[in-house]
CSV table of C-alpha atoms in Angstrom, one decimal:
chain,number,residue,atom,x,y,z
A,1,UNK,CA,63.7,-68.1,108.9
A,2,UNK,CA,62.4,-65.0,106.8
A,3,UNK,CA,63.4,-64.6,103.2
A,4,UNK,CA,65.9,-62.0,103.6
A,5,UNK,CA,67.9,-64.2,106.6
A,6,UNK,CA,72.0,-64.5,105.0
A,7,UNK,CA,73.6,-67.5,106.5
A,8,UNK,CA,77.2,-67.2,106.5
A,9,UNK,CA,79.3,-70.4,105.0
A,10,UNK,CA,82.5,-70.8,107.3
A,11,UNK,CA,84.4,-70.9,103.8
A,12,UNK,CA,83.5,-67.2,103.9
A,13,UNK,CA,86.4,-66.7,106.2
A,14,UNK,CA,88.8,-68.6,104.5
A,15,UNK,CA,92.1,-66.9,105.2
A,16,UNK,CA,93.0,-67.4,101.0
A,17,UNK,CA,89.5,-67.4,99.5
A,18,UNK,CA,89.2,-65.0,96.7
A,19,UNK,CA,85.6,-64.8,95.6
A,20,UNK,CA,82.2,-64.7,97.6
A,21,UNK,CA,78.6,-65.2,95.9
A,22,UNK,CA,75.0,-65.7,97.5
A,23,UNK,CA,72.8,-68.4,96.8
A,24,UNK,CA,68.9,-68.1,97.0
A,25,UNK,CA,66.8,-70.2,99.3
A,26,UNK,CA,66.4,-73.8,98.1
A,27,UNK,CA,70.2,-74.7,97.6
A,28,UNK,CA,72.1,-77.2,99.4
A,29,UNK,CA,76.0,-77.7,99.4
A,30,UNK,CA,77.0,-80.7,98.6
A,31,UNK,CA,80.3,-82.8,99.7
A,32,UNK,CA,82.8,-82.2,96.7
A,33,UNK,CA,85.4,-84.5,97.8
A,34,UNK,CA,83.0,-87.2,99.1
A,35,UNK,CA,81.4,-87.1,95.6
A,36,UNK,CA,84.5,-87.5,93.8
A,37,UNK,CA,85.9,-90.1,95.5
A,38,UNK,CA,82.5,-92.5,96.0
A,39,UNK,CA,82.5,-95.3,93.7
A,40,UNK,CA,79.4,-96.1,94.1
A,41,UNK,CA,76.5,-95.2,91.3
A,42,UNK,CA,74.0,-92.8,92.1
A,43,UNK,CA,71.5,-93.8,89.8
A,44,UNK,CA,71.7,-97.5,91.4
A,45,UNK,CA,69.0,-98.4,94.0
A,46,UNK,CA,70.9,-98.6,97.7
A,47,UNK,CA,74.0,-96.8,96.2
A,48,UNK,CA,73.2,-93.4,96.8
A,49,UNK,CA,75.6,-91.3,98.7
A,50,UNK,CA,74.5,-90.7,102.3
A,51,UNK,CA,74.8,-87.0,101.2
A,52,UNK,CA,72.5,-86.8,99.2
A,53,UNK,CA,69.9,-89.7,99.9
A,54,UNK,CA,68.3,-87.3,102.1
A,55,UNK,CA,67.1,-85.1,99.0
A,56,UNK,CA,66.5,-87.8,96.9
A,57,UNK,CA,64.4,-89.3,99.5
A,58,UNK,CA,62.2,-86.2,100.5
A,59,UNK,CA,60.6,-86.2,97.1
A,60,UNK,CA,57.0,-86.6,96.9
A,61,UNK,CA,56.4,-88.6,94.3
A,62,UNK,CA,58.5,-91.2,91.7
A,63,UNK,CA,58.5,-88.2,89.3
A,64,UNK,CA,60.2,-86.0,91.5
A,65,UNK,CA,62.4,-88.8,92.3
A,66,UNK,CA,63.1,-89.8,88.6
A,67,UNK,CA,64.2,-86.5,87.5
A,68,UNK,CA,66.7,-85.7,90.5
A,69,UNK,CA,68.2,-88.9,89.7
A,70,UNK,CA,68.6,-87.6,86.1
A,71,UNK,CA,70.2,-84.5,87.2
A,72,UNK,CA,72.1,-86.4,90.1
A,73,UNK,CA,73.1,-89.8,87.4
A,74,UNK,CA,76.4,-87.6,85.9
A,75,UNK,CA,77.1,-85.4,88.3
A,76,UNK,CA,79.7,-88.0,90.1
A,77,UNK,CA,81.7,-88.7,86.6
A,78,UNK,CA,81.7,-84.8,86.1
A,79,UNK,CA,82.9,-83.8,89.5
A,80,UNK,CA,85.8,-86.5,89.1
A,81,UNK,CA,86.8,-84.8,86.2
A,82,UNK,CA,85.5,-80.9,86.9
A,83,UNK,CA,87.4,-81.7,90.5
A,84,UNK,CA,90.7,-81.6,88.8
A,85,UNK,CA,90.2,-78.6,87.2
A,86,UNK,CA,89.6,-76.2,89.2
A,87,UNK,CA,85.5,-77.0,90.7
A,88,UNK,CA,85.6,-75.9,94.7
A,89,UNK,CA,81.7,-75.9,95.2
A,90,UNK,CA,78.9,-77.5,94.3
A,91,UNK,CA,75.3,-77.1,95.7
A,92,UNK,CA,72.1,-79.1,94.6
A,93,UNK,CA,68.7,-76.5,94.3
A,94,UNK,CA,65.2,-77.8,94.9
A,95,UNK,CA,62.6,-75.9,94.3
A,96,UNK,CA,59.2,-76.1,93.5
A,97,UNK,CA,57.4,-75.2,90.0
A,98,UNK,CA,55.2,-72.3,91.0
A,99,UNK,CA,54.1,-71.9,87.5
A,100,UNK,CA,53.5,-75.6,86.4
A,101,UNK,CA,51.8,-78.7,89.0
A,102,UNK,CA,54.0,-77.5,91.8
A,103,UNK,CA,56.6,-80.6,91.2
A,104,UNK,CA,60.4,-80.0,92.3
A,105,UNK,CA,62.2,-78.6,89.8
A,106,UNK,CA,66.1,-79.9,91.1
A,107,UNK,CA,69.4,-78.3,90.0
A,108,UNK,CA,72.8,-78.1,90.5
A,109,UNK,CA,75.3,-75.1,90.8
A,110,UNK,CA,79.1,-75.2,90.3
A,111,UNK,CA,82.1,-72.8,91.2
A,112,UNK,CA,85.0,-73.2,89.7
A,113,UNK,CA,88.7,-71.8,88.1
A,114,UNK,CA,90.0,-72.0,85.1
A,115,UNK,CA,93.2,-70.4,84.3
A,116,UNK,CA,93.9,-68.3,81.3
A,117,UNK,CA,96.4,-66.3,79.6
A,118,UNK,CA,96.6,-62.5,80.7
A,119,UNK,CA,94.1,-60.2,78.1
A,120,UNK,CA,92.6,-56.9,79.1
A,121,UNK,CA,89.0,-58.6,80.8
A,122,UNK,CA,86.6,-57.0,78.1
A,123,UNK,CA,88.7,-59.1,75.7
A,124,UNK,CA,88.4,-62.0,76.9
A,125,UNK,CA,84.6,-61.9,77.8
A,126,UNK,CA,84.2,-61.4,74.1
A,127,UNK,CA,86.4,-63.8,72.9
A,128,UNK,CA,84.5,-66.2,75.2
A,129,UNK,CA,80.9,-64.9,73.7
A,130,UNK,CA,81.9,-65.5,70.2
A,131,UNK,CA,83.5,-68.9,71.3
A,132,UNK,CA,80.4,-71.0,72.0
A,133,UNK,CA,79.4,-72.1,68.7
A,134,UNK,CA,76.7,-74.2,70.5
A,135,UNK,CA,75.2,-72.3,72.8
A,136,UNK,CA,71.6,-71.8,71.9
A,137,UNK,CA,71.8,-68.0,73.9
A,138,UNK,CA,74.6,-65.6,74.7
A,139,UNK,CA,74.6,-62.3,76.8
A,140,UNK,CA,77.8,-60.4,77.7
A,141,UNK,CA,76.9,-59.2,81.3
A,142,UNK,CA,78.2,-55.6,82.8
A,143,UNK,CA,78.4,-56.7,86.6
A,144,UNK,CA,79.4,-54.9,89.9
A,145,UNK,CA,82.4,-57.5,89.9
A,146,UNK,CA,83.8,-56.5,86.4
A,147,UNK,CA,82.8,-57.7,82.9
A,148,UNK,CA,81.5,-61.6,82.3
A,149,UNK,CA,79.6,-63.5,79.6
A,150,UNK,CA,76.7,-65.7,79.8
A,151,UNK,CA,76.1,-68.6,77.9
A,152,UNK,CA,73.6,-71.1,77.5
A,153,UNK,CA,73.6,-75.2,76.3
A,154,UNK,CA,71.5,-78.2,75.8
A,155,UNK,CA,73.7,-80.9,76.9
A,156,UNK,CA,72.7,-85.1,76.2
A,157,UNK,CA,73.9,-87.3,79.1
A,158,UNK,CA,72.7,-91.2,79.1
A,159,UNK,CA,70.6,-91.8,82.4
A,160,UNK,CA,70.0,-95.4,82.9
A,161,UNK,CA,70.3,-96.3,79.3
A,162,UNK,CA,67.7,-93.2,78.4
A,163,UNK,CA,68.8,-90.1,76.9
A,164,UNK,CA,68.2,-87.1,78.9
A,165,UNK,CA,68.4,-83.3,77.9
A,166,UNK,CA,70.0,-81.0,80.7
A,167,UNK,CA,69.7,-77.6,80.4
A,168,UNK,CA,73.3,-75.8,81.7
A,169,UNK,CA,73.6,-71.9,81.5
A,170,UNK,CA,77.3,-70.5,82.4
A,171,UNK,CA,79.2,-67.6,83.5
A,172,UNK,CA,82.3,-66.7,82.9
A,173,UNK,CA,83.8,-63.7,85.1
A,174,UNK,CA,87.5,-62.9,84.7
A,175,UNK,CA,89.7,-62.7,87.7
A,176,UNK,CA,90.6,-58.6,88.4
A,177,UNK,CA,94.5,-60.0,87.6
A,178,UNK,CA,92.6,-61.5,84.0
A,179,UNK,CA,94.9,-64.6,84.7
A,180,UNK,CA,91.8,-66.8,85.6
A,181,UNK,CA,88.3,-67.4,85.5
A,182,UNK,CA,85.9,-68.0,87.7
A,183,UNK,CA,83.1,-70.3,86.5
A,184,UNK,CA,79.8,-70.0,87.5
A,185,UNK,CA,77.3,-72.9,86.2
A,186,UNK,CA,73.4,-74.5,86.4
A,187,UNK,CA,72.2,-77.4,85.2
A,188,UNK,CA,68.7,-78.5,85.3
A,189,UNK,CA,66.4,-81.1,84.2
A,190,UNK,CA,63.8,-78.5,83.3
A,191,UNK,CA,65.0,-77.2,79.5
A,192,UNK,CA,61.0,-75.6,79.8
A,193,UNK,CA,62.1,-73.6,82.1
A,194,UNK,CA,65.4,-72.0,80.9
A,195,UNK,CA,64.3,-68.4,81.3
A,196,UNK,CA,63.8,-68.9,85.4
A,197,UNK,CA,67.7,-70.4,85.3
A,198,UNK,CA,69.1,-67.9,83.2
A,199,UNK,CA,67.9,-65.1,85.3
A,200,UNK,CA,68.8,-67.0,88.5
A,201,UNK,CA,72.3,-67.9,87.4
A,202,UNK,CA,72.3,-63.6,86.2
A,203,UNK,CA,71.3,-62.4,89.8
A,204,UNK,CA,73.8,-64.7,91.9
A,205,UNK,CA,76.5,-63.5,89.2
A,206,UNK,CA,75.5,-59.9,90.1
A,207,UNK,CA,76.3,-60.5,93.6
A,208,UNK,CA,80.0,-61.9,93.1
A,209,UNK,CA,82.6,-60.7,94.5
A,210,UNK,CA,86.5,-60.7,94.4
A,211,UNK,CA,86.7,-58.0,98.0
A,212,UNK,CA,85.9,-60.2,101.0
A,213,UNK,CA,82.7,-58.8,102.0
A,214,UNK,CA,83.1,-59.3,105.7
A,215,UNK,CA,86.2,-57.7,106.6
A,216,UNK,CA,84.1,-53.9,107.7
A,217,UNK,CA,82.1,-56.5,109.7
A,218,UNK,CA,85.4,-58.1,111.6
A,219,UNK,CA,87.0,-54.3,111.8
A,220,UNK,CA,84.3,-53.4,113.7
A,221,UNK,CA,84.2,-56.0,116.1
């Protein structure tokens, strides 16, 4: 598969979907509902989901393995909460450190809604960049899709009784109606490398969009 192959999601042609983004090479979509509704611990040995024992398993070494259990260990009590409030996708991202000792570098992306009061979109971008008293960075972003702000977050989850720092950067682009937001997050393991995820997060915001983008492909069929 060459780098610039698209591979279409058949939730792309979701007669009621209202937004479409890319994701790089290196991310894998995970089961939402099965995730939610699992009661079994990730973090546990032989009580990983089947759907995602396969990327847990295909590390290469017990570091590898460690850390994608650290990003994997809250992700199950999130999503049963983020599930009822508007999260419709979730994807985990391996990738290998190209500037470090070539480990996997896992993280996880999140779509989701959030409704909000109606408020000229330029508003409420900068009422939602002066609103994050804890975010260690804060850009408002210009994109092809409208106005949105970017945020970034050192968040403390318990993993196996160890506290562990994730790194989560967010982008918040209102709806073209401005009465809801669509949430774009990453969370990582790798705070280090907060820079690569910023800019990642930046370019798959860039390429959101509200107009299904395959509609002048089925016209012309």
């Amino acid at each position: 598969m060459s780098p610039d192959t698209i591979v279409i999601d058949s939730s792309a042609r979701v007669p009621d979907a209202d937004i479409w983004f890319v994701l790089p090479a290196g991310f894998i979509a995970l089961p939402l509902r099965e995730l939610v509704q699992s009661r079994q611990g990730l973090g546990e040995e032989g009580d990983k989901l089947n759907a995602v024992s396969a990327l847990v398993d295909s590390s290469h070494s017990s570091e590898e393995r460690r850390q994608i259990l650290a990003l994997l260990a809250p992700v199950q009590r999130m999503l049963r909460l983020l599930s009822h409030g508007g999260v419709v996708h979730c994807s985990m991202g391996l990738h290998r450190d190209d500037e470090g000792d070539g480990g996997v570098l896992p993280s996880l992306f999140t779509l989701g809604w959030r409704e909000t009061s109606w408020a000229p979109r330029g508003v409420t971008v900068s009422r939602l960049a002066a609103g994050t008293p804890d975010a260690r960075f804060v850009e408002v972003l210009d994109l092809p899709c409208g106005p949105a702000s970017l945020n970034e977050t050192l968040v403390n989850h318990q993993v196996v009784g160890t506290a562990q720092e994730l790194l989560q950067v967010t982008v918040h682009i209102p709806y073209p109606e401005a009465t809801k937001l669509a949430i774009l997050s990453l969370s990582a393991t790798a705070t280090h490398r907060a820079d690569h995820y910023r800019n990642l997060l930046r370019e798959v915001a860039r390429m959101v969009t509200f107009e299904d983008p395959l509609t002048a492909n089925r016209e012309g069929v």
